[in-house]
Structure formats: C-alpha cells, structure tokens
CSV table of C-alpha atoms and ligand atoms in Angstrom, one decimal:
chain,number,residue,atom,x,y,z
A,21,MET,CA,0.0,0.0,0.0
A,22,ILE,CA,1.3,3.5,-0.9
A,23,VAL,CA,1.0,5.3,2.5
A,24,THR,CA,-0.8,8.6,3.0
A,25,ASN,CA,1.1,9.3,6.2
A,26,PRO,CA,4.8,9.0,5.2
A,27,LEU,CA,6.0,11.2,8.1
A,28,ASP,CA,4.4,8.8,10.7
A,29,LEU,CA,6.4,6.0,9.1
A,30,MET,CA,9.6,7.9,9.4
A,31,LYS,CA,8.9,8.9,13.0
A,32,ALA,CA,8.0,5.4,14.0
A,33,ALA,CA,11.4,4.2,12.6
A,34,GLN,CA,13.2,7.0,14.5
A,35,LYS,CA,11.5,6.2,17.8
A,36,GLY,CA,11.6,2.5,17.2
A,37,GLY,CA,15.4,2.2,16.7
A,38,TYR,CA,15.2,0.8,13.2
A,39,ALA,CA,15.7,2.3,9.7
A,40,ILE,CA,13.6,2.0,6.6
A,41,GLY,CA,15.5,0.8,3.6
A,42,ALA,CA,15.3,3.3,0.7
A,43,PHE,CA,16.1,1.2,-2.4
A,44,ASN,CA,16.5,2.8,-5.8
A,45,VAL,CA,14.3,1.4,-8.6
A,46,ASN,CA,14.9,1.6,-12.4
A,47,ASN,CA,12.9,-1.3,-13.8
A,48,MET,CA,10.3,-4.0,-13.1
A,49,GLU,CA,12.6,-6.8,-11.9
A,50,ILE,CA,14.4,-4.7,-9.3
A,51,SER,CA,11.1,-3.3,-8.0
A,52,GLN,CA,9.5,-6.8,-7.7
A,53,ALA,CA,12.5,-8.2,-5.8
A,54,ILE,CA,12.5,-5.3,-3.3
A,55,VAL,CA,8.8,-5.4,-2.6
A,56,ALA,CA,8.7,-9.2,-2.3
A,57,ALA,CA,11.6,-9.1,0.1
A,58,HIS,CA,9.8,-6.5,2.3
A,59,ALA,CA,6.6,-8.6,2.2
A,60,ALA,CA,8.5,-11.7,3.3
A,61,LYS,CA,10.2,-9.9,6.2
A,62,GLN,CA,7.1,-7.7,7.0
A,63,ALA,CA,9.1,-4.5,6.8
A,64,PRO,CA,8.1,-0.9,5.8
A,65,LEU,CA,9.7,0.3,2.6
A,66,ILE,CA,10.9,3.4,0.7
A,67,LEU,CA,11.1,3.0,-3.1
A,68,GLN,CA,13.2,5.8,-4.4
A,69,ILE,CA,13.5,7.1,-8.0
A,70,SER,CA,16.3,9.3,-9.2
A,71,SER,CA,16.0,11.8,-12.0
A,72,GLY,CA,18.2,9.4,-14.1
A,73,ALA,CA,15.7,6.6,-13.4
A,74,ARG,CA,12.8,8.8,-14.4
A,75,LYS,CA,14.5,9.6,-17.7
A,76,TYR,CA,15.5,6.0,-18.3
A,77,ALA,CA,12.2,4.3,-17.6
A,78,ASN,CA,9.7,7.1,-17.8
A,79,THR,CA,8.2,8.5,-14.5
A,80,LYS,CA,4.7,7.2,-15.1
A,81,MET,CA,6.0,3.7,-15.9
A,82,LEU,CA,7.9,3.5,-12.6
A,83,VAL,CA,5.0,4.9,-10.6
A,84,ASP,CA,2.6,2.4,-12.3
A,85,ILE,CA,5.0,-0.5,-11.5
A,86,ILE,CA,5.0,0.6,-7.9
A,87,LYS,CA,1.2,1.0,-7.8
A,88,SER,CA,0.8,-2.5,-9.2
A,89,LEU,CA,3.2,-3.9,-6.6
A,90,ALA,CA,1.4,-2.0,-3.9
A,91,ASP,CA,-1.9,-3.7,-4.9
A,92,GLN,CA,-0.2,-7.0,-5.0
A,93,TYR,CA,1.3,-6.6,-1.5
A,94,PRO,CA,-1.2,-4.4,0.4
A,95,GLN,CA,0.5,-5.3,3.7
A,96,VAL,CA,3.7,-3.5,2.8
A,97,PRO,CA,3.6,0.2,3.6
A,98,ILE,CA,5.4,2.0,0.8
A,99,ILE,CA,6.8,5.5,0.5
A,100,VAL,CA,7.5,6.7,-3.0
A,101,HIS,CA,10.4,9.1,-2.9
A,102,GLN,CA,12.2,11.4,-5.4
A,103,ASP,CA,15.9,10.7,-4.8
A,104,HIS,CA,18.3,13.8,-5.1
A,105,GLY,CA,15.8,16.2,-6.6
A,106,ALA,CA,18.1,18.9,-8.0
A,107,ASP,CA,15.6,21.8,-8.1
A,108,PHE,CA,12.0,22.9,-7.3
A,109,ASP,CA,10.6,21.8,-10.7
A,110,ILE,CA,11.9,18.2,-10.3
A,111,CYS,CA,10.3,17.9,-6.9
A,112,LYS,CA,7.0,19.5,-8.2
A,113,SER,CA,6.8,17.1,-11.1
A,114,ALA,CA,7.5,14.2,-8.8
A,115,ILE,CA,4.6,15.3,-6.6
A,116,GLU,CA,2.3,15.7,-9.6
A,117,ALA,CA,3.3,12.1,-10.6
A,118,GLY,CA,2.2,10.7,-7.3
A,119,PHE,CA,5.3,10.6,-5.1
A,120,ASN,CA,4.6,11.2,-1.4
A,121,SER,CA,8.1,12.1,-0.4
A,122,VAL,CA,10.8,14.2,-2.2
A,123,MET,CA,14.4,15.0,-1.6
A,124,ILE,CA,15.6,18.5,-2.5
A,125,ASP,CA,19.3,18.3,-2.8
A,126,ALA,CA,20.7,21.8,-2.7
A,127,SER,CA,23.7,20.8,-0.6
A,128,HIS,CA,26.1,22.2,-3.2
A,129,GLU,CA,24.8,25.7,-2.3
A,130,GLU,CA,26.1,27.9,0.5
A,131,PHE,CA,23.9,27.7,3.7
A,132,ASP,CA,21.6,30.5,2.8
A,133,GLY,CA,21.0,29.3,-0.8
A,134,ASN,CA,20.3,25.8,0.5
A,135,VAL,CA,17.8,27.2,3.0
A,136,ARG,CA,16.0,29.3,0.4
A,137,ILE,CA,15.7,26.5,-2.2
A,138,THR,CA,14.7,23.9,0.4
A,139,LYS,CA,12.1,26.1,2.0
A,140,GLU,CA,10.5,26.8,-1.3
A,141,VAL,CA,10.1,23.0,-1.8
A,142,VAL,CA,8.9,22.4,1.8
A,143,ASP,CA,6.2,25.1,1.5
A,144,TYR,CA,4.9,23.6,-1.8
A,145,ALA,CA,5.2,19.9,-0.7
A,146,HIS,CA,3.6,20.4,2.7
A,147,GLY,CA,0.6,22.0,1.0
A,148,LYS,CA,0.2,18.7,-0.9
A,149,GLY,CA,0.8,16.4,2.1
A,150,VAL,CA,4.2,15.4,0.8
A,151,ILE,CA,7.3,15.1,3.1
A,152,VAL,CA,10.7,16.6,2.3
A,153,GLU,CA,14.2,15.4,2.8
A,154,ALA,CA,16.9,18.0,2.6
A,155,GLU,CA,20.7,17.7,2.7
A,156,LEU,CA,23.3,19.6,4.6
A,157,GLY,CA,27.0,18.9,4.2
A,158,LYS,CA,28.9,17.2,1.4
A,159,LEU,CA,29.0,13.5,0.8
A,160,GLY,CA,32.4,11.9,0.2
A,161,GLY,CA,34.5,9.3,1.9
A,162,ILE,CA,36.8,10.4,4.7
A,163,GLU,CA,40.1,9.0,3.9
A,164,GLU,CA,42.9,8.6,6.5
A,165,HIS,CA,44.9,11.5,5.1
A,166,VAL,CA,42.0,14.0,5.4
A,167,SER,CA,42.8,16.5,8.2
A,168,VAL,CA,40.3,17.2,11.0
A,169,ASP,CA,39.6,20.7,9.6
A,170,GLU,CA,38.9,19.4,6.1
A,171,LYS,CA,36.7,16.7,7.6
A,172,ASP,CA,34.7,19.2,9.6
A,173,ALA,CA,34.2,21.4,6.6
A,174,ARG,CA,32.6,18.6,4.7
A,175,LEU,CA,30.6,16.7,7.3
A,176,THR,CA,27.3,17.9,8.7
A,177,ASP,CA,27.7,20.3,11.5
A,178,PRO,CA,25.2,19.7,14.3
A,179,GLU,CA,24.7,23.4,15.3
A,180,GLU,CA,24.2,24.3,11.6
A,181,ALA,CA,21.8,21.4,11.2
A,182,VAL,CA,19.6,22.7,14.0
A,183,GLU,CA,19.4,26.2,12.4
A,184,PHE,CA,18.8,24.6,9.0
A,185,ILE,CA,15.9,22.6,10.1
A,186,LYS,CA,14.5,25.6,12.0
A,187,GLN,CA,14.7,27.8,9.0
A,188,THR,CA,13.5,25.3,6.3
A,189,GLY,CA,10.9,23.1,8.1
A,190,ALA,CA,12.4,20.0,6.3
A,191,ASP,CA,11.0,16.7,7.7
A,192,THR,CA,14.1,14.6,7.4
A,193,LEU,CA,17.8,15.4,7.1
A,194,ALA,CA,20.4,13.7,4.8
A,195,CYS,CA,23.6,14.2,6.7
A,196,ALA,CA,27.2,13.8,5.5
A,197,ILE,CA,29.0,11.4,7.8
A,198,GLY,CA,31.7,10.1,5.6
A,199,THR,CA,29.9,7.9,3.1
A,200,SER,CA,29.8,8.5,-0.7
A,201,HIS,CA,27.8,7.1,-3.6
A,202,GLY,CA,28.9,4.2,-5.8
A,203,ALA,CA,31.1,1.1,-5.6
A,204,TYR,CA,34.4,2.8,-4.7
A,205,LYS,CA,33.7,4.5,-1.4
A,206,PHE,CA,37.1,4.4,0.2
A,207,SER,CA,40.5,4.0,-1.4
A,208,SER,CA,42.3,3.5,1.9
A,209,ASP,CA,41.0,2.9,5.4
A,210,GLY,CA,37.7,4.8,5.2
A,211,LYS,CA,35.7,5.7,8.3
A,212,VAL,CA,32.1,6.6,8.9
A,213,ASP,CA,31.6,9.2,11.6
A,214,VAL,CA,29.0,7.4,13.7
A,215,ASP,CA,29.6,9.8,16.7
A,216,ARG,CA,28.3,12.6,14.5
A,217,VAL,CA,25.1,10.6,14.1
A,218,LYS,CA,24.8,10.5,17.9
A,219,LYS,CA,25.4,14.3,18.2
A,220,LEU,CA,22.9,15.0,15.4
A,221,THR,CA,20.3,12.9,17.1
A,222,GLU,CA,20.9,14.7,20.4
A,223,VAL,CA,20.3,18.1,18.9
A,224,LEU,CA,17.6,17.1,16.5
A,225,PRO,CA,15.5,14.6,18.4
A,226,ASP,CA,12.4,15.0,16.2
A,227,THR,CA,14.1,14.9,12.8
A,228,PRO,CA,14.7,11.5,11.3
A,229,LEU,CA,18.3,11.3,9.8
A,230,VAL,CA,19.1,9.8,6.4
A,231,MET,CA,22.3,8.0,5.4
A,232,HIS,CA,23.2,8.2,1.7
A,233,GLY,CA,25.8,6.0,0.1
A,234,SER,CA,25.0,3.1,2.3
A,235,SER,CA,25.8,0.2,0.0
A,236,SER,CA,28.2,-2.3,1.6
A,237,VAL,CA,29.4,-3.6,-1.8
A,238,PRO,CA,29.4,-7.3,-0.7
A,239,GLN,CA,32.7,-8.9,-1.8
A,240,GLU,CA,31.0,-12.2,-2.7
A,241,TYR,CA,29.2,-10.3,-5.6
A,242,VAL,CA,32.3,-8.3,-6.6
A,243,GLU,CA,34.1,-11.7,-6.9
A,244,ILE,CA,31.4,-13.1,-9.1
A,245,VAL,CA,31.6,-10.0,-11.4
A,246,ASN,CA,35.3,-10.3,-11.6
A,247,LYS,CA,35.3,-14.1,-12.1
A,248,TYR,CA,32.8,-13.8,-15.1
A,249,GLY,CA,34.6,-11.2,-17.1
A,250,GLY,CA,34.0,-7.9,-15.2
A,251,ASP,CA,36.5,-5.7,-13.5
A,252,LEU,CA,35.4,-4.1,-10.2
A,253,SER,CA,38.7,-4.5,-8.5
A,254,GLY,CA,39.1,-2.3,-5.5
A,255,ALA,CA,35.3,-1.8,-5.1
A,256,ARG,CA,34.5,-1.2,-1.4
A,257,GLY,CA,31.5,-0.2,0.6
A,258,VAL,CA,30.4,0.6,4.2
A,259,ASP,CA,30.6,-2.3,6.7
A,260,GLU,CA,27.2,-3.6,7.5
A,261,SER,CA,28.1,-3.5,11.2
A,262,THR,CA,28.7,0.3,10.8
A,263,ILE,CA,25.3,0.7,9.2
A,264,SER,CA,23.6,-1.2,12.1
A,265,GLU,CA,25.5,1.1,14.5
A,266,ALA,CA,24.4,4.2,12.7
A,267,VAL,CA,20.8,2.9,12.8
A,268,LYS,CA,21.1,2.3,16.5
A,269,TYR,CA,22.2,5.9,17.0
A,270,GLY,CA,19.4,7.5,15.0
A,271,VAL,CA,19.6,7.0,11.3
A,272,SER,CA,16.0,6.2,10.1
A,273,LYS,CA,16.4,6.0,6.3
A,274,VAL,CA,19.2,4.1,4.7
A,275,ASN,CA,19.8,4.6,0.9
A,276,ILE,CA,20.9,1.6,-1.2
A,277,ASP,CA,21.4,1.5,-4.9
A,278,THR,CA,24.9,0.2,-5.8
A,279,ASP,CA,24.3,-3.2,-4.1
A,280,LEU,CA,21.2,-3.7,-6.3
A,281,ARG,CA,23.2,-2.9,-9.4
A,282,LEU,CA,26.1,-5.2,-8.2
A,283,VAL,CA,23.9,-8.2,-7.6
A,284,MET,CA,22.0,-7.8,-10.9
A,285,THR,CA,25.3,-7.5,-12.9
A,286,ALA,CA,26.9,-10.4,-11.0
A,287,ILE,CA,24.1,-12.9,-11.7
A,288,ILE,CA,23.6,-11.8,-15.3
A,289,ARG,CA,27.3,-12.2,-16.0
A,290,GLN,CA,27.4,-15.6,-14.3
A,291,VAL,CA,24.3,-17.0,-16.2
A,292,LEU,CA,25.4,-15.8,-19.6
A,293,THR,CA,29.0,-17.0,-19.1
A,294,GLU,CA,28.0,-20.4,-17.8
A,295,ASP,CA,25.4,-20.8,-20.6
A,296,PRO,CA,26.7,-19.0,-23.6
A,297,LYS,CA,23.8,-20.2,-25.8
A,298,GLN,CA,21.2,-18.6,-23.5
A,299,PHE,CA,19.3,-15.7,-25.0
A,300,ASP,CA,16.0,-15.7,-23.2
A,301,PRO,CA,16.1,-12.6,-20.9
A,302,ARG,CA,13.8,-14.3,-18.4
A,303,LYS,CA,16.6,-16.9,-17.8
A,304,TYR,CA,19.1,-14.3,-16.6
A,305,LEU,CA,16.7,-11.5,-15.3
A,306,GLY,CA,14.8,-14.1,-13.3
A,307,PRO,CA,17.8,-15.5,-11.3
A,308,ALA,CA,19.0,-11.9,-10.9
A,309,ARG,CA,15.7,-10.9,-9.4
A,310,ASP,CA,15.7,-13.9,-7.0
A,311,GLU,CA,19.2,-13.0,-5.8
A,312,ILE,CA,18.3,-9.3,-5.3
A,313,GLN,CA,15.4,-10.4,-3.1
A,314,ARG,CA,17.8,-12.5,-1.0
A,315,MET,CA,20.2,-9.6,-0.7
A,316,VAL,CA,17.4,-7.2,0.3
A,317,GLU,CA,16.0,-9.6,2.9
A,318,HIS,CA,19.4,-9.6,4.5
A,319,LYS,CA,19.6,-5.8,4.4
A,320,ILE,CA,16.3,-5.7,6.3
A,321,ASP,CA,18.0,-7.6,9.1
A,322,VAL,CA,20.9,-5.1,9.0
A,323,LEU,CA,18.4,-2.2,9.4
A,324,ASN,CA,16.4,-4.0,12.1
A,325,SER,CA,13.2,-3.3,10.2
A,326,ALA,CA,11.8,-6.8,10.0
A,327,GLY,CA,8.4,-7.3,11.6
A,328,LYS,CA,7.8,-3.5,11.9
A,329,ILE,CA,4.6,-3.3,9.9
B,13,LIG,O1,22.3,8.9,-5.7
B,13,LIG,C1,22.7,8.1,-6.5
B,13,LIG,C2,21.8,7.0,-6.9
B,13,LIG,O2,22.5,5.8,-6.9
B,13,LIG,C3,21.1,7.2,-8.2
B,13,LIG,O3,21.9,7.0,-9.2
B,13,LIG,O4,21.4,9.0,-10.7
B,13,LIG,O5,22.6,7.0,-11.6
B,13,LIG,O6,20.2,6.9,-11.0
B,13,LIG,P1,21.5,7.5,-10.7
B,14,LIG,P1,24.9,3.8,-2.8
B,14,LIG,O1,25.7,4.2,-4.0
B,14,LIG,O2,25.9,3.5,-1.7
B,14,LIG,O3,24.0,2.6,-3.0
B,14,LIG,O4,24.0,5.0,-2.3
B,14,LIG,C1,22.8,5.2,-2.9
B,14,LIG,C2,22.2,6.5,-2.5
B,14,LIG,O5,22.6,7.2,-1.6
B,14,LIG,C3,21.0,7.0,-3.3
B,14,LIG,O6,20.6,8.3,-2.9
B,15,LIG,ZN1,22.2,9.6,-2.4
C-alpha cells in the first residue's frame, strides 16, 4: 500500500530504533524483488526514484509498476520518494506524478541558498501532504589523510543542522557522515563518523536522519563479477556493522542503490558466461531478481526493520 502518512512511518522508525531501507528502482525486476523481500520480512519500505531513473524508464512507468506492486502486496507500507531532486521543478513534477516524499538536494549551495531552495520545496510539498528530505554537508568518503579541519568542513555540523531545520521546516535530514555514492567508497581505510550521528540525534530529536551512500558492496558479488569477465577490483562499501550502529544511534532511512546494481550484474554475467547459448532474458533476469530479493532480505535484518509493519 502506498501510504498517506509518510511522516508517521519515518517517526516510527526513529522512535523504534530501526531504519527504513530506501532502495532505488529503475525497472520491473528490481522493483519486484525489493517489494517481495519486504513482504517476506514484514518491513516498511521506501522505493526511491532518481532523476536518471525517471529519464531512463519514464516516470509514469515506474509509478505504475510501484502502484501495481502496492496492490499485489497491500500489507507493505510503501513511501514513493524522489531521490536527489536537484531543483524545485523536479520535486514539483514528482509530486504531480504521485510521489509522497521528495528530496531537495541543494547541498552544493552555501547555507543561505540551500535554506532558500529547500524552504520553497517544503512550502509547496507540505501543501500537498508530501514530506521533504533535505541535505546539509557534502557526501564523500573520509580517507585517513584528510585533516580534522577538512573533515569538519565537509561533514554535517550539528549546530548548523539545528538552524537549517528551524529555517526550512524540512522533515528529514540527509547528513554527510563520511559515506559516498557508488562502488568505490574508500581507497584506503575509510571511516564513517557514527559519533556525528549520535550528536545530530541529540540536537535534532524530532528529525529522522538519512544516510546516503549506504551500500556495503558485498565482496561475494564483486568476486562473481570479476570471475565472469567484469572488473570491479578495489570496489569497497560501508561495513554492515557500521550501518547497524548508525541505525542504533538515530539513522532512520538508509539509501541503497549500488548493491542492487552489483547483484544484478553479477548474476547476469554468471548465467550468460556459464550458458553462452542462452538468449532468453527471463533466464538471466529471473535469477538476478531472486538474488536481489535474497540480498534485500538480508539488508532488512541489518536495518532492524523486519516485523515492523
Ligand atoms: O544517488 C545516486 C543513486 O545511486 C542514483 O543514481 O542518478 O545514476 O540513478 P542515478
Ligand atoms: P549507494 O551508491 O551506496 O548505493 O548509495 C545510494 C544513494 O545514496 C542514493 O541516494
Ligand atoms: Zn544519495
């Protein structure tokens, strides 16, 4: 079921010590696998759609796939979320298409510009019953050589965050704590600043926090890709134990895309290499979908969201 009370879901996660997985969708198979996993584990779900996904698959097509899955699995509460909305118009068009949650990502702006753009989206979205995620700070891995000053300049500052939420009225906050997007998060010993999550939760007890760049890049799938003709050497993600810790200290939404891509690619490569005569897409997309479901069920345990519906 696509929920009409997305904020209640986020607050329940925040108060309940679990996070809702926010998985990126681009096509039917990935969407089916994610929703089936959440039905099996009885977990609430955020399906998020990036601007790139909207261009690739067509916004209505993705919304229709989600609506169809919501009918098929009425027991799963689903939030439909615009991932990284770059401006007001993208967020507005997402809302018009039926999303009930949007992210306005103006984190590249200075503080005042970020506040201005975010507030404009908040005012519009709240008028339509849609919730808003905003971002403060800059995503990017913290490598060992990065100085304390440099690190503080990039990561979300708790005092600034309080002012930002006060001025914008955003419902949830994407915070920079040392993670980055993609399959190559850390080139050396990377760290995630879990203490910063603790501090942010202390100063913003009513604002659910969002962790972007949360793929763990499981090495078993990297190895399959590399074994069957790919090259993802050096790919590295966030330890799942670190994600669980961040959830324990107040992260309520955990964004995962790269791990879905990785599993899909690994299984397709494996099937086609082991069976070179195969050319029925169902024979490689089907096993890929099954493996994505398994991986997502495991993530639900990492996020402690099983049984929370
Ligand atoms: O934020 C990044 C997500 O993985 C979406 O990626 O813009 O390539 O769809 P994308
Ligand atoms: P990953 O690249 O770690 O999966 O992060 C996805 C994300 O943050 C989408 O907003
Ligand atoms: Zn992101």
